[in-house]
Coordinates of C-alpha atoms in Angstrom, one line a residue:
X1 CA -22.6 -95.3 -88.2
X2 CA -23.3 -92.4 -90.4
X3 CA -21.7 -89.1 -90.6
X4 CA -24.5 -87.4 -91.3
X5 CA -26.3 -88.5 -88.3
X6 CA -26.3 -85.9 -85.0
X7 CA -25.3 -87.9 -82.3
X8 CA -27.1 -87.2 -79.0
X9 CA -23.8 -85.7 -77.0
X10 CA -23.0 -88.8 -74.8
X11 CA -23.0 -91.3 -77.7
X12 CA -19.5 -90.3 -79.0
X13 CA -16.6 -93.0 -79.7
X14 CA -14.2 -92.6 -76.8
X15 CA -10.6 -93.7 -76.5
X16 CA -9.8 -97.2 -75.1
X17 CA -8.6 -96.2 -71.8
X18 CA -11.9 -95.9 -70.4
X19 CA -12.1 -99.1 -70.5
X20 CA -8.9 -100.5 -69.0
X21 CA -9.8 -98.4 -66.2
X22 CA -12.8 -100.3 -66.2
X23 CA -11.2 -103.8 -66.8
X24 CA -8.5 -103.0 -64.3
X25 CA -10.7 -102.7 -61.2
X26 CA -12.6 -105.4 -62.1
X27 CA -9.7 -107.4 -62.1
X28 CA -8.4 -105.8 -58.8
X29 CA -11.4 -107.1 -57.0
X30 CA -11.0 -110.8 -58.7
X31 CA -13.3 -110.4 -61.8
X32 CA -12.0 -112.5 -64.7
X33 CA -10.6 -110.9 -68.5
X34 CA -13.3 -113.1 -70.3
X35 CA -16.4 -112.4 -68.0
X36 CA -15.3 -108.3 -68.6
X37 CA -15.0 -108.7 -71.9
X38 CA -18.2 -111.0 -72.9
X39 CA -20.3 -109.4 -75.7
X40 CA -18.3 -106.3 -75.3
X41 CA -16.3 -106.5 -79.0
X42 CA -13.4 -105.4 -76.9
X43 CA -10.4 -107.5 -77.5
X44 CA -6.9 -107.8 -75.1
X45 CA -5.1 -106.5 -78.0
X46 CA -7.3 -103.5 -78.0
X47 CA -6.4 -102.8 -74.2
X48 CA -3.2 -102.2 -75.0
X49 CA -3.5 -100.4 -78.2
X50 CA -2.8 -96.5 -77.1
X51 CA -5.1 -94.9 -80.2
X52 CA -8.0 -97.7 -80.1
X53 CA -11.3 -96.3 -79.4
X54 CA -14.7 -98.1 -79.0
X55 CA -18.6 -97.0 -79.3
X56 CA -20.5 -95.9 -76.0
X57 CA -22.8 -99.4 -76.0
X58 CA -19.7 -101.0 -75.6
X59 CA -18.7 -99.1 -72.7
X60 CA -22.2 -99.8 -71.5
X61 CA -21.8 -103.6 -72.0
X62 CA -18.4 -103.5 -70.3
X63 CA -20.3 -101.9 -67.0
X64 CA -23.0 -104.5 -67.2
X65 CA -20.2 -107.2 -66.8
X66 CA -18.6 -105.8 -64.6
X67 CA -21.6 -105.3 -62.4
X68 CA -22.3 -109.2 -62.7
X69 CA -18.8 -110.2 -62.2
X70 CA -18.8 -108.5 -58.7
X71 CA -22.5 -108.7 -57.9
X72 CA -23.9 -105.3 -58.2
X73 CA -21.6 -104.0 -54.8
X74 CA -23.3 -100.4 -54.2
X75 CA -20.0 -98.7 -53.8
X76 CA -18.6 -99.5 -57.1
X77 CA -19.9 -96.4 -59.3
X78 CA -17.8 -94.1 -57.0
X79 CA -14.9 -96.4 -56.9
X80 CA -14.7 -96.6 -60.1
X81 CA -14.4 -93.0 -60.7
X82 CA -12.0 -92.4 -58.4
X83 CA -9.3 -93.9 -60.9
X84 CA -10.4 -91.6 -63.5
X85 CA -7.4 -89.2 -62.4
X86 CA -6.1 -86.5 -64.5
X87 CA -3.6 -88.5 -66.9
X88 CA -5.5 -91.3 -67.8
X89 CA -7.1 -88.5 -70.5
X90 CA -3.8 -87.9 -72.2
X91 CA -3.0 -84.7 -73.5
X92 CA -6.3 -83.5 -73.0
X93 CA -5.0 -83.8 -69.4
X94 CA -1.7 -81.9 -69.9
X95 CA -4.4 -79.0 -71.8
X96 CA -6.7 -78.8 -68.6
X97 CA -3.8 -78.8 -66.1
X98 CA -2.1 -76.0 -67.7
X99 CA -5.9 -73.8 -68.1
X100 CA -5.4 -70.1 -66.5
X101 CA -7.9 -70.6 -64.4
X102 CA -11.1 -73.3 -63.3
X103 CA -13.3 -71.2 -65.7
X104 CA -11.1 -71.8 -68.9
X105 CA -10.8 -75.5 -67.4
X106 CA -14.4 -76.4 -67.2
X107 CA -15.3 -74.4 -70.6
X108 CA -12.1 -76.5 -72.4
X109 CA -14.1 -80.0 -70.6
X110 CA -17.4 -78.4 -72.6
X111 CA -16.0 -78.5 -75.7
X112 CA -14.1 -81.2 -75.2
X113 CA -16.8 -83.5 -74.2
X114 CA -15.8 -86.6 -76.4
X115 CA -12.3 -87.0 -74.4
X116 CA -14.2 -86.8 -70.7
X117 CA -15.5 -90.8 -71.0
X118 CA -18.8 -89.1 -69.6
X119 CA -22.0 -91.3 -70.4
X120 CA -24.1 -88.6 -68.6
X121 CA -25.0 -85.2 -70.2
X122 CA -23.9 -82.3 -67.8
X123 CA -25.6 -79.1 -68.3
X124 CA -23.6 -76.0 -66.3
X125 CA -25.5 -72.4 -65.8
X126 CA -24.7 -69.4 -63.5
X127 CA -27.7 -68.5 -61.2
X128 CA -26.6 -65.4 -59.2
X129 CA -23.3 -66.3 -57.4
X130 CA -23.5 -69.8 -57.5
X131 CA -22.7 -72.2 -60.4
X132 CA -25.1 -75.1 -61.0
X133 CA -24.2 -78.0 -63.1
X134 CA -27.0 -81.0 -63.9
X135 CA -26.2 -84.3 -64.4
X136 CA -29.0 -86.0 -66.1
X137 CA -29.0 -89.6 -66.9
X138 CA -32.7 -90.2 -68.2
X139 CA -31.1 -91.4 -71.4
X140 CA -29.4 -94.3 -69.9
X141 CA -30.2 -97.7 -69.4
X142 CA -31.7 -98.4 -66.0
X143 CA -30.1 -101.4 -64.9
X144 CA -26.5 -99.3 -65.0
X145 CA -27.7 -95.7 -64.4
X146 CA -26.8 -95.6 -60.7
X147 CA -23.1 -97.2 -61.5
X148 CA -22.6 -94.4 -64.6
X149 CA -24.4 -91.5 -62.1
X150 CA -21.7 -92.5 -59.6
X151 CA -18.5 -92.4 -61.7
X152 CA -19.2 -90.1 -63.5
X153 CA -20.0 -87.8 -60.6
X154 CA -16.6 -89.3 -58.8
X155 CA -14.8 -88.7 -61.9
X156 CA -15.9 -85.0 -62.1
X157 CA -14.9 -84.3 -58.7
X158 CA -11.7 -86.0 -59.2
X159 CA -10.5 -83.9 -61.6
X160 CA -11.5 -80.7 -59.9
X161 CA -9.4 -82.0 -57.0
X162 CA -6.3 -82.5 -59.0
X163 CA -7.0 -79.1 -61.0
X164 CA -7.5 -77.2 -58.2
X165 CA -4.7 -78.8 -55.8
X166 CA -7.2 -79.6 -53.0
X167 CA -11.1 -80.3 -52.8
X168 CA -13.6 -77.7 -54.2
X169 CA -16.0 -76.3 -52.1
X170 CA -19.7 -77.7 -52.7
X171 CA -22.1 -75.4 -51.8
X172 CA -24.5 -78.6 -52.1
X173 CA -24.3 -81.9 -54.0
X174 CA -28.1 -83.0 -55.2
X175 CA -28.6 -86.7 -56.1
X176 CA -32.0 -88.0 -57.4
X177 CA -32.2 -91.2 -55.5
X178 CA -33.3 -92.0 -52.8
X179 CA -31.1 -92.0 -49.2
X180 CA -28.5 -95.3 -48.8
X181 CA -27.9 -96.8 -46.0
X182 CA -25.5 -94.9 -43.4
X183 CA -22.5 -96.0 -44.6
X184 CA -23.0 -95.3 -48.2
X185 CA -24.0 -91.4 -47.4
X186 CA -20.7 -91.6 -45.1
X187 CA -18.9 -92.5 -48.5
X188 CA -20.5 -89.7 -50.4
X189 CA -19.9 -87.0 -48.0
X190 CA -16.3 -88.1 -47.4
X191 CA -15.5 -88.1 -51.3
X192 CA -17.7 -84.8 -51.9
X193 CA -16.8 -83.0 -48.7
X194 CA -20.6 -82.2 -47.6
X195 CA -23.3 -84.4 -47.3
X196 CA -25.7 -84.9 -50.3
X197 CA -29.1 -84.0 -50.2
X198 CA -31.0 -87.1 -51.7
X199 CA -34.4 -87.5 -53.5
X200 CA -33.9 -84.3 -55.2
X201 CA -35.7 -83.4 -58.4
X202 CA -32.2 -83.7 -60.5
X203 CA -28.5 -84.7 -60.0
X204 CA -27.0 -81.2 -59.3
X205 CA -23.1 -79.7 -58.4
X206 CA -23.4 -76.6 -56.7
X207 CA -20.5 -74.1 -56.2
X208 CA -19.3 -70.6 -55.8
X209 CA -19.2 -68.9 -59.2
X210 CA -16.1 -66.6 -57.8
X211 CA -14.2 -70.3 -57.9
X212 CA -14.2 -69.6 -61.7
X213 CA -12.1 -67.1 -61.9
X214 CA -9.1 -68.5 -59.5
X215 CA -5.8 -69.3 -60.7
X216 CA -5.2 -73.3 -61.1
X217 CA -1.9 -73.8 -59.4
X218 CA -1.1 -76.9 -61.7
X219 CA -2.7 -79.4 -60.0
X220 CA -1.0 -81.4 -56.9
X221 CA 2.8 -82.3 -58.1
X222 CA 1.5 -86.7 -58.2
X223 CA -0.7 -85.6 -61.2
X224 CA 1.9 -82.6 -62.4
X225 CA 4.7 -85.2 -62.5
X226 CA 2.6 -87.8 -64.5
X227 CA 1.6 -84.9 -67.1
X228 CA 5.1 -84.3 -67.2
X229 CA 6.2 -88.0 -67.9
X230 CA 4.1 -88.5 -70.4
X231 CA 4.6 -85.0 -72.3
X232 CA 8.5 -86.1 -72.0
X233 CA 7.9 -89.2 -73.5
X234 CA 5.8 -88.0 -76.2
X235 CA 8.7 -85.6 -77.2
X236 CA 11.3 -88.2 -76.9
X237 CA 10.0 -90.2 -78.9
X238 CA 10.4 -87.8 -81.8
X239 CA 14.2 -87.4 -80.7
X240 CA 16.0 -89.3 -78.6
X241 CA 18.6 -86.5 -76.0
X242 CA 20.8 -87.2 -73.5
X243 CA 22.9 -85.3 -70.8
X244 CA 22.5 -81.6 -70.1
X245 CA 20.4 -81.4 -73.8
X246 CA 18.4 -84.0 -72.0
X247 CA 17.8 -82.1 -68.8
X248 CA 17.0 -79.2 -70.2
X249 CA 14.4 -80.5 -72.7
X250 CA 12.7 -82.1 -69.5
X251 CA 12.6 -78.9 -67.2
X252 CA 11.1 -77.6 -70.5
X253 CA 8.0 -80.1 -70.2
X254 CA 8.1 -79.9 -65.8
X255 CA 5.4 -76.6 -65.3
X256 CA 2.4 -76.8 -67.9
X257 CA 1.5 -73.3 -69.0
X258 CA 4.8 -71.9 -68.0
X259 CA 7.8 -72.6 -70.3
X260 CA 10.8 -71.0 -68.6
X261 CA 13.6 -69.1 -70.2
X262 CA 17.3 -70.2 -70.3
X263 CA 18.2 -67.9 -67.8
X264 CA 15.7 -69.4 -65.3
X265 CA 16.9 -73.3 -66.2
X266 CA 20.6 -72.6 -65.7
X267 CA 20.2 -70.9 -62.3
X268 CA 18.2 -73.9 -61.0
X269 CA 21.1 -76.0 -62.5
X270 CA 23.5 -74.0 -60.6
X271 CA 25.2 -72.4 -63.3
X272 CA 25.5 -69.2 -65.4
X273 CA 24.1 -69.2 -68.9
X274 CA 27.1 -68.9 -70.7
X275 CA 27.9 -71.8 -69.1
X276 CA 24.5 -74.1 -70.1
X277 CA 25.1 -72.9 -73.3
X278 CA 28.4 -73.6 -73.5
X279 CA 27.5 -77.4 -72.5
X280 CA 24.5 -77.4 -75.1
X281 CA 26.9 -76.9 -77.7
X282 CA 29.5 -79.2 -76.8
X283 CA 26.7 -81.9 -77.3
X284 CA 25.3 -80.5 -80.8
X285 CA 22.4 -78.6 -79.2
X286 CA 20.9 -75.3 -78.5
X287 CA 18.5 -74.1 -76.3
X288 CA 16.7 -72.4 -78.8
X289 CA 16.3 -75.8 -81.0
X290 CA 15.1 -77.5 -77.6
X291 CA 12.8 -75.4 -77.2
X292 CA 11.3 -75.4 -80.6
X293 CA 11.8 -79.4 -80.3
X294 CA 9.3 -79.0 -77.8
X295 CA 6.5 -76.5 -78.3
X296 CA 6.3 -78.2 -81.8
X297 CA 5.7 -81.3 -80.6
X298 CA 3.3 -80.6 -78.1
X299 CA 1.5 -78.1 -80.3
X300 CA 0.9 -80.8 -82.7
X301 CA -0.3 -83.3 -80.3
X302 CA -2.2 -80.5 -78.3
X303 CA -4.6 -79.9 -82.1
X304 CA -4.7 -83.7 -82.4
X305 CA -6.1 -84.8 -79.3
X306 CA -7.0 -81.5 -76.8
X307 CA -8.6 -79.7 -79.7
X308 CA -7.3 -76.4 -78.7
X309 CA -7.7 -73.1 -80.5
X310 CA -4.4 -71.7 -81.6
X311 CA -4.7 -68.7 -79.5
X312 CA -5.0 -71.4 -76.4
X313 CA -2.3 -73.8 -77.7
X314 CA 0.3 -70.3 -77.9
X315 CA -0.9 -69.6 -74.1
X316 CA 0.6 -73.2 -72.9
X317 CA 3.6 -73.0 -75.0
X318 CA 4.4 -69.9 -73.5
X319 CA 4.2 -67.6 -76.1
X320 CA 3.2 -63.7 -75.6
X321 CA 0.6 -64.2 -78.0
X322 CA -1.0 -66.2 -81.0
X323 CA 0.5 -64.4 -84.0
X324 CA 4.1 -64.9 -82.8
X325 CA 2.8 -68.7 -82.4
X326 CA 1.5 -69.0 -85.9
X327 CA 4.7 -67.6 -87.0
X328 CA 7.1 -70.5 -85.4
X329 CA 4.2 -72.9 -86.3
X330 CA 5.2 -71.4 -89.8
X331 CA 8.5 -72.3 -89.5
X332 CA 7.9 -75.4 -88.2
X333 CA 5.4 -76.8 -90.8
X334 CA 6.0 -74.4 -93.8
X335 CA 2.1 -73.7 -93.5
X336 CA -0.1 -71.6 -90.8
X337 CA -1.8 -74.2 -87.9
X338 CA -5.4 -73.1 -90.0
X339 CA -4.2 -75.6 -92.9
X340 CA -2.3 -77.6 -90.8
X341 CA -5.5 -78.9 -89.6
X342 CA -7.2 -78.9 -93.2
X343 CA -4.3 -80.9 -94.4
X344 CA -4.5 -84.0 -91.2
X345 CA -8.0 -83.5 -91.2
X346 CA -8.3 -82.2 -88.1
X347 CA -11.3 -79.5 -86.8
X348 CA -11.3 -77.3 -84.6
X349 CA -13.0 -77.3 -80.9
X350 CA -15.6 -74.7 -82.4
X351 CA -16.2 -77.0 -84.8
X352 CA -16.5 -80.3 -82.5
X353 CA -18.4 -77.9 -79.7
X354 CA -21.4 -77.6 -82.2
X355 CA -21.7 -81.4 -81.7
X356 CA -22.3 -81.3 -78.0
X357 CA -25.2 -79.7 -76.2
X358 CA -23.5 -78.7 -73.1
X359 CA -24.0 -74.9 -72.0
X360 CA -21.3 -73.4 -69.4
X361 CA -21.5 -70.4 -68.5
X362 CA -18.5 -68.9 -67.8
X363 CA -17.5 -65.6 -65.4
X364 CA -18.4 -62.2 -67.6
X365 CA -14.5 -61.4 -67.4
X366 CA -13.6 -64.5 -69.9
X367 CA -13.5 -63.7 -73.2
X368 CA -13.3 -67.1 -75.5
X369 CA -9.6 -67.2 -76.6
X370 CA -10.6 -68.2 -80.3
X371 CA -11.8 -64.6 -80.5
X372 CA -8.3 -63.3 -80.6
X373 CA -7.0 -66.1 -83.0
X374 CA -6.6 -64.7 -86.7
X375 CA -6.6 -68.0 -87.9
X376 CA -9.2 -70.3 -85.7
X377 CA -12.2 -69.1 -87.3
X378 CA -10.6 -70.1 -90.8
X379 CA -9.7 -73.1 -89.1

């Protein structure tokens, strides 16, 4: 495929798990590995490798199977996207749990199109006091475009759910087709919380725009726990800790966005400070080196795979702002996050945003965080 070439924004390599969620229901519901597989170029060993990624065709291919395997049930689409819960995306997940507010989440899903699995193209626009996002699937092939509307559309509201902590409130939910049979609208409207209007002109979500501005309250503590898990693992795996080094390093990683101090830790260890530290350095450790152990690690996975700015990346470590960030990320790397990037090759989200077509517009009271970061523009 070449570089050169502007990809139309849903035609983007994608990681593998897409596709175990895929492979997994159809093996729930007694599909075979080889019929999911067939003509796919996705191999068992690629299933289980964590960084394997494959092309949007072969995601395509991998619906058509599955389709066959199960004979074409109507339900599937939306069952399928109902596994696509916040941790199967990684640290893009951990980024979008710990966004200020469902604004800064949808407009970090914008840039970050390419880690969504999204085979549609969603368009979002403010008209007045509602928010109006299109879901257009012109592009895709017909004989899986209601399966791909479906999850997609699941998946979406899925992850508003777990962002939010509880459903959002549709103001309606548009779908082009034309009305199922009663027990198919039943599913919709239990999974969207109103009933769709069908035969509309376009797929549409409709919402309150004041919804952008409210505080995300980490998501419900299922999906916070599994962000958590698999933040602790990622830093674990850089150094192994155990006992109270250990427990502290974990409360670290428990509340995305909010990294609390080492008075806060010891009183909800029932001690005094003194005393934490005084058990820190019994066992070669200090709080200070845990938590630079950890904001280091996670910033460096956060440029990697969430594609933050740095101004966004110091908001979830928990610093009072980006400067002081790019100072420890200095200390950390002997080089500012700006040719930290350069040097792994990695860009930034302006730079992947230009690739994507997707317009959000967010509440006039959000100001882009790369606009206060001295360094993402050279980034």
């Amino acid at each position: 495929m070449s570089t050169s070439h502007k990809l139309p924004p849903w035609d983007f390599r994608r990681g593998i798990a897409t596709a175990r969620v895929l492979v997994q229901l159809g093996l729930d519901k007694g599909a075979s590995l080889e019929s999911l597989l067939h003509q796919t170029g996705i191999t068992r060993p690629m299933l289980d490798d964590a960084k394997a990624e494959i092309e949007a065709t072969q995601e395509i291919q991998l619906i058509r199977n599955l389709l066959a395997s199960l004979g074409h049930p109507p339900e599937l689409g939306l069952e399928a996207g109902q596994r696509y819960h916040l941790t199967v995306y990684g640290l893009w997940g951990y980024a979008v749990l710990s966004s200020p507010t469902l604004g800064d989440a949808i407009h970090l899903t914008r840039r970050m199109l390419n880690q969504t699995f999204s085979l549609t193209r969603n368009i979002a626009v403010q008209e007045g006091d509602q928010i109006i996002i299109t879901h257009m699937d012109e592009h895709l092939p017909p004989d899986v475009r209601q399966f791909i509307i479906d999850r997609d559309r699941a998946a979406i509201t899925l992850l508003q759910r777990e962002i939010l902590g509880r459903p959002l409130s549709y103001t309606a939910f548009e779908m082009k087709h034309h009305e199922p049979d009663p027990v198919m609208v039943a599913r919709y409207s239990e999974w969207t919380g109103i009933r769709p209007t069908f035969g509309s002109a376009q797929h549409r979500s409709i919402f309150p725009a004041a919804l952008m501005n409210e505080p995300l309250p980490q998501a419900e503590p299922h999906t916070a726990r599994l962000c958590e898990e698999m933040c602790r693992k990622l830093v674990e795996a850089r150094s192994s800790r155990t006992g109270v080094a250990a427990a502290v390093r974990d409360r670290l990683l428990r509340t995305p966005g909010h990294i609390p101090d080492m008075e806060e830790i010891s009183a909800e260890m029932h001690m005094t400070s003194r005393t934490l530290r005084r058990h820190l350095t019994a066992e070669g450790a200090t709080f200070r080196a845990l938590l630079e152990e950890v904001r280091s690690t996670l910033a460096t996975e956060l440029m990697a795979n969430a594609r933050l700015t740095h101004a966004e990346i110091a908001q979830r470590l928990g610093y009072a702002d980006v400067t002081t960030f790019i100072e420890a990320f200095r200390r950390w790397k002997g080089v500012p996050p700006s040719e930290y990037r350069r040097q792994q090759g990695l860009r930034t989200s302006a730079t992947r945003a230009a690739a994507f077509r997707t317009v959000v517009l967010t509440p006039p009271s959000h100001t882009a965080a790369s606009s206060n970061d001295p360094e993402a523009d050279a980034a």
